[in-house]
Short mmCIF file of C-alpha atoms in Angstrom, two decimals:
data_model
loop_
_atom_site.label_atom_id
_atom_site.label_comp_id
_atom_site.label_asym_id
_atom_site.label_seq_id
_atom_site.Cartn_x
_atom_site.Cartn_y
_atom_site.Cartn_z
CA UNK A 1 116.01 76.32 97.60
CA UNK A 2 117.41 80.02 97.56
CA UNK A 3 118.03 80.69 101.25
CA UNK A 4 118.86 84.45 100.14
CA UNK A 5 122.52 84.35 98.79
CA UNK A 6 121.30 85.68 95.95
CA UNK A 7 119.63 88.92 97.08
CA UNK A 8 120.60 92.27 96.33
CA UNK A 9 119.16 95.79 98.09
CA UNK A 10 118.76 98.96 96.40
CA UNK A 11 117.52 101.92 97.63
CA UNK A 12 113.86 103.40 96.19
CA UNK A 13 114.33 106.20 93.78
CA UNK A 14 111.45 108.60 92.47
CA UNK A 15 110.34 106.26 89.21
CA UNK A 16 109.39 103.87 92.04
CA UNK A 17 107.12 105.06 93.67
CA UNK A 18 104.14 103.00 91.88
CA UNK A 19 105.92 99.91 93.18
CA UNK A 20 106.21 101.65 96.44
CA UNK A 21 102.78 101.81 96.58
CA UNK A 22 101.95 98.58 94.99
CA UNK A 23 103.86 97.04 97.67
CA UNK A 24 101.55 99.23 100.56
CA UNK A 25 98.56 97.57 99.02
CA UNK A 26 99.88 94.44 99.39
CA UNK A 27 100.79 94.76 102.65
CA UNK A 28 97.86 96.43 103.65
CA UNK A 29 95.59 92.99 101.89
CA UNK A 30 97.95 90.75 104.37
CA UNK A 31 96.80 92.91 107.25
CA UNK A 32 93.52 93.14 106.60
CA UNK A 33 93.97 97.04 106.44
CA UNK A 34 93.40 97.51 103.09
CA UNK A 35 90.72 100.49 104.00
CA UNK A 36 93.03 102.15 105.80
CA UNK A 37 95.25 103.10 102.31
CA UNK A 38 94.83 106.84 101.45
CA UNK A 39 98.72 107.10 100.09
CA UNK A 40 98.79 108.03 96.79
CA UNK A 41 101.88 108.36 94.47
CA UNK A 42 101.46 112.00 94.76
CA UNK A 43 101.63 112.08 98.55
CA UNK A 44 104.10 109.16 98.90
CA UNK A 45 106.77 111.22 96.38
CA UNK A 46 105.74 114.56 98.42
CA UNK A 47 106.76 112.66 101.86
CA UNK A 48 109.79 110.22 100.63
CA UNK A 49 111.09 111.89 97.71
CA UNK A 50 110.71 115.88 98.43
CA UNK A 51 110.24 115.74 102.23
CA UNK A 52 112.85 113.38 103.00
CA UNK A 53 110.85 111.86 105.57
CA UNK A 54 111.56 108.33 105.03
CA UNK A 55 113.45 105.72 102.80
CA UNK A 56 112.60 102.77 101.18
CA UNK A 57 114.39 99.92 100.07
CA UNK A 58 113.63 96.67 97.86
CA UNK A 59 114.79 93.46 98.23
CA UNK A 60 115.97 92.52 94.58
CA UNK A 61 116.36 88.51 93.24
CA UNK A 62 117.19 87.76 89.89
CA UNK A 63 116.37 91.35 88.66
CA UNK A 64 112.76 91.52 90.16
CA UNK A 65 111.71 93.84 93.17
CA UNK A 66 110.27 91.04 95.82
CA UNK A 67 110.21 92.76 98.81
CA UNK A 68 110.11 95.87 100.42
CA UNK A 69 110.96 97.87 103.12
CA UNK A 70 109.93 101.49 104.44
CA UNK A 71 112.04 102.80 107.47
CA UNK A 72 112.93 106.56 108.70
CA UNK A 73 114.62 107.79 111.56
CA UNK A 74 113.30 108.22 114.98
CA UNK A 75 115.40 110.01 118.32
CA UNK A 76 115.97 108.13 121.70
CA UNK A 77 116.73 110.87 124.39
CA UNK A 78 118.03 108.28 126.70
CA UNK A 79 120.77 106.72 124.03
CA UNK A 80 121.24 110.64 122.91
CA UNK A 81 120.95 109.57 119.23
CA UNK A 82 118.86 108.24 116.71
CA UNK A 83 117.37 105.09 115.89
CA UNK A 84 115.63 103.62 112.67
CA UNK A 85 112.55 102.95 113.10
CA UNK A 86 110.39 100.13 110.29
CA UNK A 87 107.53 101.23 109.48
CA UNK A 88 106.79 98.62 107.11
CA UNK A 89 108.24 95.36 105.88
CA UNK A 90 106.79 93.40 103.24
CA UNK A 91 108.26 89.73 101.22
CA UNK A 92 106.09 88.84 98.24
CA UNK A 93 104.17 85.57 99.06
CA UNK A 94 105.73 82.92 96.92
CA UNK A 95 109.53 84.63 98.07
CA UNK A 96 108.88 84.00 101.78
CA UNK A 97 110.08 81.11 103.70
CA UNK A 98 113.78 81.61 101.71
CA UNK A 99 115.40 83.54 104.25
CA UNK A 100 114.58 86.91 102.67
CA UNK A 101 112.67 89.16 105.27
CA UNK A 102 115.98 88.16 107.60
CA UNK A 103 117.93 89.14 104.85
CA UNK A 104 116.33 92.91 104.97
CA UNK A 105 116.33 93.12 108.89
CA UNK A 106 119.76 92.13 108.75
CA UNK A 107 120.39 95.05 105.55
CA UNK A 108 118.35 97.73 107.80
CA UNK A 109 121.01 96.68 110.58
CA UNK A 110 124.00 97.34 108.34
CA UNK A 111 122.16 100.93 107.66
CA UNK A 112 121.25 101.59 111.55
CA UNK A 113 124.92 100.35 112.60
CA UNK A 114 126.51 102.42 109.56
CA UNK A 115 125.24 105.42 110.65
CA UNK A 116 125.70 105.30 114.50
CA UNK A 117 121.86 104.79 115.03
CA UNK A 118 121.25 103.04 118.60
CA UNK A 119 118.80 100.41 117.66
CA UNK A 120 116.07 99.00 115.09
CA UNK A 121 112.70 99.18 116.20
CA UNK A 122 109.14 98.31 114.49
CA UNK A 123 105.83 97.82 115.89
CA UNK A 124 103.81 94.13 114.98
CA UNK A 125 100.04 93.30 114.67
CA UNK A 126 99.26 91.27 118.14
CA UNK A 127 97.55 88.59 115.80
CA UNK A 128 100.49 88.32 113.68
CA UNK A 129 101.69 85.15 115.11
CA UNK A 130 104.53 83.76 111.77
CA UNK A 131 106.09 87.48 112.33
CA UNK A 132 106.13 87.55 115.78
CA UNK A 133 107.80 84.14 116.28
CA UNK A 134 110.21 85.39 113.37
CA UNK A 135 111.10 87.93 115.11
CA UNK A 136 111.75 86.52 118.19
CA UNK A 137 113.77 84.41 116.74
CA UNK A 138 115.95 87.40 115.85
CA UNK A 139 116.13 87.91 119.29
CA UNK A 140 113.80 91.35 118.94
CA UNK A 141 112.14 91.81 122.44
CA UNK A 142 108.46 93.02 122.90
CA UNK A 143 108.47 96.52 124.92
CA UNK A 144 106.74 95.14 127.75
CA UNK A 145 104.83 97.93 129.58
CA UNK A 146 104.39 100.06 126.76
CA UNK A 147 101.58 101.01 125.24
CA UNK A 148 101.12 102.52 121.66
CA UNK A 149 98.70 105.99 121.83
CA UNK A 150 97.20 107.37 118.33
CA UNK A 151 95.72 110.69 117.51
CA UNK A 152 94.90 111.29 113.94
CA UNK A 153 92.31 113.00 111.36
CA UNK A 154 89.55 114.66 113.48
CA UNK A 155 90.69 114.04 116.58
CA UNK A 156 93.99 114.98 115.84
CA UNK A 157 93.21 118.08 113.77
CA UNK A 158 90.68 119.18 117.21
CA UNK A 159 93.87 119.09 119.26
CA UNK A 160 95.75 121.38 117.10
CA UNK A 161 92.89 124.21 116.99
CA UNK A 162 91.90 123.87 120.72
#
């Protein structure tokens, strides 16, 4: 069994972004989300690649992209610095269970503590019991009186002309 010795990270460049969205789809199957995907490769090089707005990396074994993981930075005004915040996090099926989605939390550590970020956050599907008990076994903690608020398409395009 590889337990992850064997995995290397490289950061996403432009020629990647059909595997960047490949690896959305995928994700978005294990969620159960799949409607939810409007990225395109268009939009995703507009917002990564031109924009800046976020980074991606892969999770490489034996020369093949098996996992992903899409991550930008967010601000806490009480540390006074920023943070990274995952956005999504994603281990090919028949590559989990070898220690590799630790192996990429513990590479988006390296990144957050390299750069003087304050912490590593993400946000997890309530159902989504084999990652939540992964994580805790990180030692992540669930933000406990906190809830998330969303305002998007319509609604969120009302707001801005009101």
């Amino acid at each position: 069994m590889d337990n992850g010795k064997t995995l290397l990270f490289r950061f996403a460049e432009r020629k990647d972004t059909p595997l960047i969205l490949h690896f959305i789809k995928e994700l978005a199957r294990y969620e159960k989300m799949e409607k939810d995907v409007i990225a395109t490769e268009q939009l995703l090089q507009e917002w990564i690649f031109d924009k800046g707005k976020a980074e991606v990396i892969f999770a490489v074994c034996n020369g093949k992209e098996i996992g992903f993981a899409l991550f930008f930075h967010n601000f806490s005004t009480f540390l006074g610095r920023a943070g990274i915040y995952l956005e999504d996090l994603y281990v090919m099926p028949e590559f989990r269970g070898k220690g590799y989605g630790k192996r990429i939390l513990q590479q988006l550590a390296k990144i957050a503590v390299q750069r003087g970020c304050g912490r590593l956050e993400w946000w997890c599907l309530d159902w989504n019991k084999p990652s939540i008990d992964f994580y805790l076994s990180l030692g992540a903690e669930p933000m406990k009186d906190w809830t998330v608020y969303r305002i998007a398409g319509d609604t969120l395009h009302r707001l801005a002309t009101e």
